[in-house]
Amino acid sequence: METTEGRQFEQSLRMVLTVDVYLTNAFVNFMEKYLPLGQLKEHYKMLELSCHGIPWLVTIITFNWILDNKNLSQMQVNLTIGLLLDILLVCIIKVITRRRRPSLHNSLFFIGPDKYSFPSGHASRAVFITYFFFYIWPISLIFASPLLAWSVSVCLSRLLMKRHHILDVLFGIFLGILEGVIMEYIYLEQETCVDIILWISKDVQK
């Protein structure tokens, strides 16, 4: 039998989600009304593709063998682990929460856990990648500003494309930071990363 506390929690959660939907719609309508964002829709799609999990994984794994640079092995292996961690956590949370996206989407592109909205995997991935190259494997200041701008743009585009609600993106940002902290804690040393790449390469060649 449902308890009073359980009903109160459900009512509070429903209220929070309702407010979230209202604020998301208000934000998107404001941005569309007062800023010339209609011309940027194609750029939103490019941002969406630029932070998709599969291209990132394929690219970084491919670079592991094409570059064959031991100085980059530590970055490549740890970044790969972080991306896999991000995909795993996002999928698990989406399956548990099962929050629907703001609007209907083509089922050919949104299947499985990806048809759910909470949290934003693009936001978590963009923030994790930014965290990684800011604090774990710091890049030159020349690339820091473009990377930060890309990360912020990806997060905003998820709202402006009506893919997610505000809470989805905010939790995605939090999740990306958490993943960065986890990777700092479990960060693999260079020798270990080189051994992993050599082991995988030998296994593939068999």
CSV table of C-alpha atoms in Angstrom, one decimal:
chain,number,residue,atom,x,y,z
A,1,MET,CA,0.0,0.0,0.0
A,2,GLU,CA,1.4,3.4,-1.0
A,3,THR,CA,2.5,5.5,2.0
A,4,THR,CA,1.7,9.2,2.6
A,5,GLU,CA,5.4,10.0,2.2
A,6,GLY,CA,5.5,8.2,-1.1
A,7,ARG,CA,2.5,10.1,-2.4
A,8,GLN,CA,4.0,13.4,-1.2
A,9,PHE,CA,7.3,12.5,-3.0
A,10,GLU,CA,5.5,11.7,-6.2
A,11,GLN,CA,3.5,15.0,-6.1
A,12,SER,CA,6.7,17.0,-5.3
A,13,LEU,CA,8.5,15.3,-8.2
A,14,ARG,CA,5.6,15.9,-10.5
A,15,MET,CA,5.6,19.5,-9.6
A,16,VAL,CA,9.3,19.9,-10.1
A,17,LEU,CA,9.0,18.3,-13.6
A,18,THR,CA,6.1,20.5,-14.5
A,19,VAL,CA,8.1,23.6,-13.5
A,20,ASP,CA,11.0,22.3,-15.5
A,21,VAL,CA,8.9,21.9,-18.6
A,22,TYR,CA,7.5,25.4,-18.2
A,23,LEU,CA,10.9,27.0,-17.7
A,24,THR,CA,12.3,25.1,-20.6
A,25,ASN,CA,9.5,26.3,-22.9
A,26,ALA,CA,9.8,29.9,-21.6
A,27,PHE,CA,13.6,29.9,-22.2
A,28,VAL,CA,13.4,28.4,-25.7
A,29,ASN,CA,10.5,30.8,-26.7
A,30,PHE,CA,12.4,33.8,-25.4
A,31,MET,CA,15.6,32.8,-27.2
A,32,GLU,CA,13.7,32.2,-30.5
A,33,LYS,CA,11.8,35.5,-30.2
A,34,TYR,CA,14.5,37.9,-29.3
A,35,LEU,CA,17.6,36.3,-30.8
A,36,PRO,CA,18.1,35.4,-34.5
A,37,LEU,CA,18.6,31.7,-33.8
A,38,GLY,CA,16.6,30.4,-36.7
A,39,GLN,CA,19.6,30.7,-39.0
A,40,LEU,CA,21.7,28.5,-36.6
A,41,LYS,CA,19.6,25.4,-36.8
A,42,GLU,CA,22.1,23.7,-39.1
A,43,HIS,CA,24.9,24.6,-36.7
A,44,TYR,CA,22.9,22.9,-33.9
A,45,LYS,CA,22.9,19.7,-35.9
A,46,MET,CA,26.6,19.9,-36.4
A,47,LEU,CA,27.1,20.5,-32.6
A,48,GLU,CA,24.9,17.4,-32.0
A,49,LEU,CA,27.0,15.3,-34.3
A,50,SER,CA,30.3,16.7,-32.9
A,51,CYS,CA,29.4,15.4,-29.4
A,52,HIS,CA,27.8,12.1,-30.3
A,53,GLY,CA,29.3,9.2,-28.3
A,54,ILE,CA,29.9,6.8,-31.3
A,55,PRO,CA,32.0,9.2,-33.4
A,56,TRP,CA,34.0,10.1,-30.4
A,57,LEU,CA,34.7,6.5,-29.5
A,58,VAL,CA,35.5,5.5,-33.1
A,59,THR,CA,37.8,8.5,-33.5
A,60,ILE,CA,39.8,8.1,-30.3
A,61,ILE,CA,40.1,4.3,-30.7
A,62,THR,CA,41.3,4.7,-34.3
A,63,PHE,CA,43.9,7.3,-33.2
A,64,ASN,CA,45.2,4.8,-30.7
A,65,TRP,CA,46.6,2.8,-33.7
A,66,ILE,CA,47.1,5.4,-36.4
A,67,LEU,CA,49.2,7.7,-34.3
A,68,ASP,CA,51.0,5.0,-32.5
A,69,ASN,CA,52.6,7.6,-30.2
A,70,LYS,CA,53.5,6.4,-26.7
A,71,ASN,CA,53.4,10.0,-25.5
A,72,LEU,CA,49.7,10.1,-26.3
A,73,SER,CA,48.8,6.6,-25.1
A,74,GLN,CA,48.0,7.7,-21.6
A,75,MET,CA,45.6,10.4,-22.8
A,76,GLN,CA,43.9,8.2,-25.4
A,77,VAL,CA,43.3,5.2,-23.1
A,78,ASN,CA,42.1,7.3,-20.2
A,79,LEU,CA,39.8,9.4,-22.5
A,80,THR,CA,38.4,6.2,-24.0
A,81,ILE,CA,37.7,4.8,-20.5
A,82,GLY,CA,36.0,8.0,-19.6
A,83,LEU,CA,33.8,8.0,-22.7
A,84,LEU,CA,32.8,4.5,-22.1
A,85,LEU,CA,32.0,5.3,-18.5
A,86,ASP,CA,29.8,8.3,-19.7
A,87,ILE,CA,27.9,6.1,-22.1
A,88,LEU,CA,27.3,3.5,-19.5
A,89,LEU,CA,26.1,5.9,-16.8
A,90,VAL,CA,23.8,7.8,-19.1
A,91,CYS,CA,22.2,4.6,-20.4
A,92,ILE,CA,21.6,3.2,-16.9
A,93,ILE,CA,20.1,6.5,-15.6
A,94,LYS,CA,17.9,6.9,-18.7
A,95,VAL,CA,16.5,3.4,-18.4
A,96,ILE,CA,15.8,4.0,-14.7
A,97,THR,CA,14.2,7.4,-15.0
A,98,ARG,CA,12.5,6.9,-18.4
A,99,ARG,CA,11.7,10.6,-18.8
A,100,ARG,CA,10.3,11.4,-22.3
A,101,ARG,CA,11.9,14.0,-24.5
A,102,PRO,CA,10.2,17.4,-24.9
A,103,SER,CA,8.8,16.6,-28.4
A,104,LEU,CA,8.3,13.6,-30.7
A,105,HIS,CA,11.3,12.4,-32.6
A,106,ASN,CA,12.0,10.0,-35.4
A,107,SER,CA,12.2,6.6,-33.9
A,108,LEU,CA,14.9,5.6,-36.4
A,109,PHE,CA,17.3,8.0,-34.7
A,110,PHE,CA,16.0,7.7,-31.1
A,111,ILE,CA,15.9,4.0,-30.1
A,112,GLY,CA,16.6,2.2,-26.9
A,113,PRO,CA,17.7,4.3,-23.9
A,114,ASP,CA,18.3,7.3,-26.3
A,115,LYS,CA,14.6,7.9,-26.7
A,116,TYR,CA,14.6,9.1,-23.1
A,117,SER,CA,15.5,12.6,-22.0
A,118,PHE,CA,17.1,12.5,-18.6
A,119,PRO,CA,20.0,13.1,-18.4
A,120,SER,CA,21.5,14.8,-21.5
A,121,GLY,CA,24.3,12.5,-22.7
A,122,HIS,CA,25.6,15.3,-25.0
A,123,ALA,CA,25.9,17.7,-22.0
A,124,SER,CA,27.6,15.1,-19.8
A,125,ARG,CA,30.0,14.1,-22.6
A,126,ALA,CA,30.8,17.7,-23.6
A,127,VAL,CA,31.5,18.7,-19.9
A,128,PHE,CA,33.5,15.5,-19.3
A,129,ILE,CA,35.7,16.1,-22.3
A,130,THR,CA,36.2,19.8,-21.3
A,131,TYR,CA,37.1,18.7,-17.7
A,132,PHE,CA,39.5,16.1,-19.0
A,133,PHE,CA,41.4,18.5,-21.2
A,134,PHE,CA,41.3,21.3,-18.6
A,135,TYR,CA,42.3,19.4,-15.4
A,136,ILE,CA,43.4,15.8,-16.2
A,137,TRP,CA,45.4,16.2,-19.4
A,138,PRO,CA,45.7,20.0,-19.7
A,139,ILE,CA,45.9,21.4,-23.2
A,140,SER,CA,47.4,24.7,-24.4
A,141,LEU,CA,45.5,27.9,-23.5
A,142,ILE,CA,45.1,28.5,-27.3
A,143,PHE,CA,42.7,25.6,-27.5
A,144,ALA,CA,41.1,26.1,-24.1
A,145,SER,CA,38.7,28.9,-25.1
A,146,PRO,CA,37.4,27.1,-28.2
A,147,LEU,CA,36.9,23.9,-26.3
A,148,LEU,CA,34.9,25.8,-23.5
A,149,ALA,CA,32.8,27.6,-26.1
A,150,TRP,CA,32.1,24.3,-27.9
A,151,SER,CA,31.0,22.7,-24.6
A,152,VAL,CA,28.7,25.6,-23.6
A,153,SER,CA,27.3,25.7,-27.2
A,154,VAL,CA,26.5,21.9,-27.1
A,155,CYS,CA,24.7,22.3,-23.8
A,156,LEU,CA,22.6,25.2,-25.0
A,157,SER,CA,21.8,23.6,-28.3
A,158,ARG,CA,20.2,20.6,-26.6
A,159,LEU,CA,17.6,23.0,-25.2
A,160,LEU,CA,17.2,25.1,-28.4
A,161,MET,CA,16.8,22.0,-30.5
A,162,LYS,CA,14.1,20.9,-28.0
A,163,ARG,CA,15.9,17.6,-27.3
A,164,HIS,CA,16.0,18.1,-23.6
A,165,HIS,CA,14.6,20.0,-20.6
A,166,ILE,CA,16.7,22.3,-18.4
A,167,LEU,CA,17.0,19.7,-15.6
A,168,ASP,CA,18.2,17.1,-18.1
A,169,VAL,CA,21.1,19.4,-19.2
A,170,LEU,CA,21.9,20.6,-15.7
A,171,PHE,CA,22.2,17.0,-14.4
A,172,GLY,CA,24.2,16.1,-17.5
A,173,ILE,CA,26.7,18.9,-16.6
A,174,PHE,CA,26.9,17.5,-13.1
A,175,LEU,CA,27.4,14.0,-14.4
A,176,GLY,CA,30.2,15.1,-16.7
A,177,ILE,CA,32.0,16.8,-13.8
A,178,LEU,CA,31.5,13.7,-11.7
A,179,GLU,CA,33.0,11.5,-14.4
A,180,GLY,CA,36.0,13.8,-14.6
A,181,VAL,CA,36.5,13.4,-10.9
A,182,ILE,CA,36.2,9.6,-11.1
A,183,MET,CA,38.8,9.6,-14.0
A,184,GLU,CA,41.2,11.7,-11.9
A,185,TYR,CA,40.9,9.1,-9.2
A,186,ILE,CA,41.4,6.0,-11.4
A,187,TYR,CA,43.8,7.6,-13.9
A,188,LEU,CA,46.0,5.0,-15.4
A,189,GLU,CA,49.8,5.5,-15.7
A,190,GLN,CA,51.5,5.7,-19.0
A,191,GLU,CA,53.1,2.3,-18.8
A,192,THR,CA,49.8,0.7,-18.1
A,193,CYS,CA,48.2,2.4,-21.0
A,194,VAL,CA,51.0,1.4,-23.4
A,195,ASP,CA,50.6,-2.2,-22.3
A,196,ILE,CA,46.8,-2.1,-22.8
A,197,ILE,CA,47.3,-0.8,-26.4
A,198,LEU,CA,49.9,-3.4,-27.1
A,199,TRP,CA,47.8,-6.2,-25.7
A,200,ILE,CA,44.7,-5.2,-27.7
A,201,SER,CA,46.8,-4.8,-30.8
A,202,LYS,CA,48.2,-8.3,-30.5
A,203,ASP,CA,44.8,-9.7,-29.8
A,204,VAL,CA,43.4,-8.0,-32.9
A,205,GLN,CA,46.2,-9.3,-35.1
A,206,LYS,CA,45.6,-12.9,-34.1
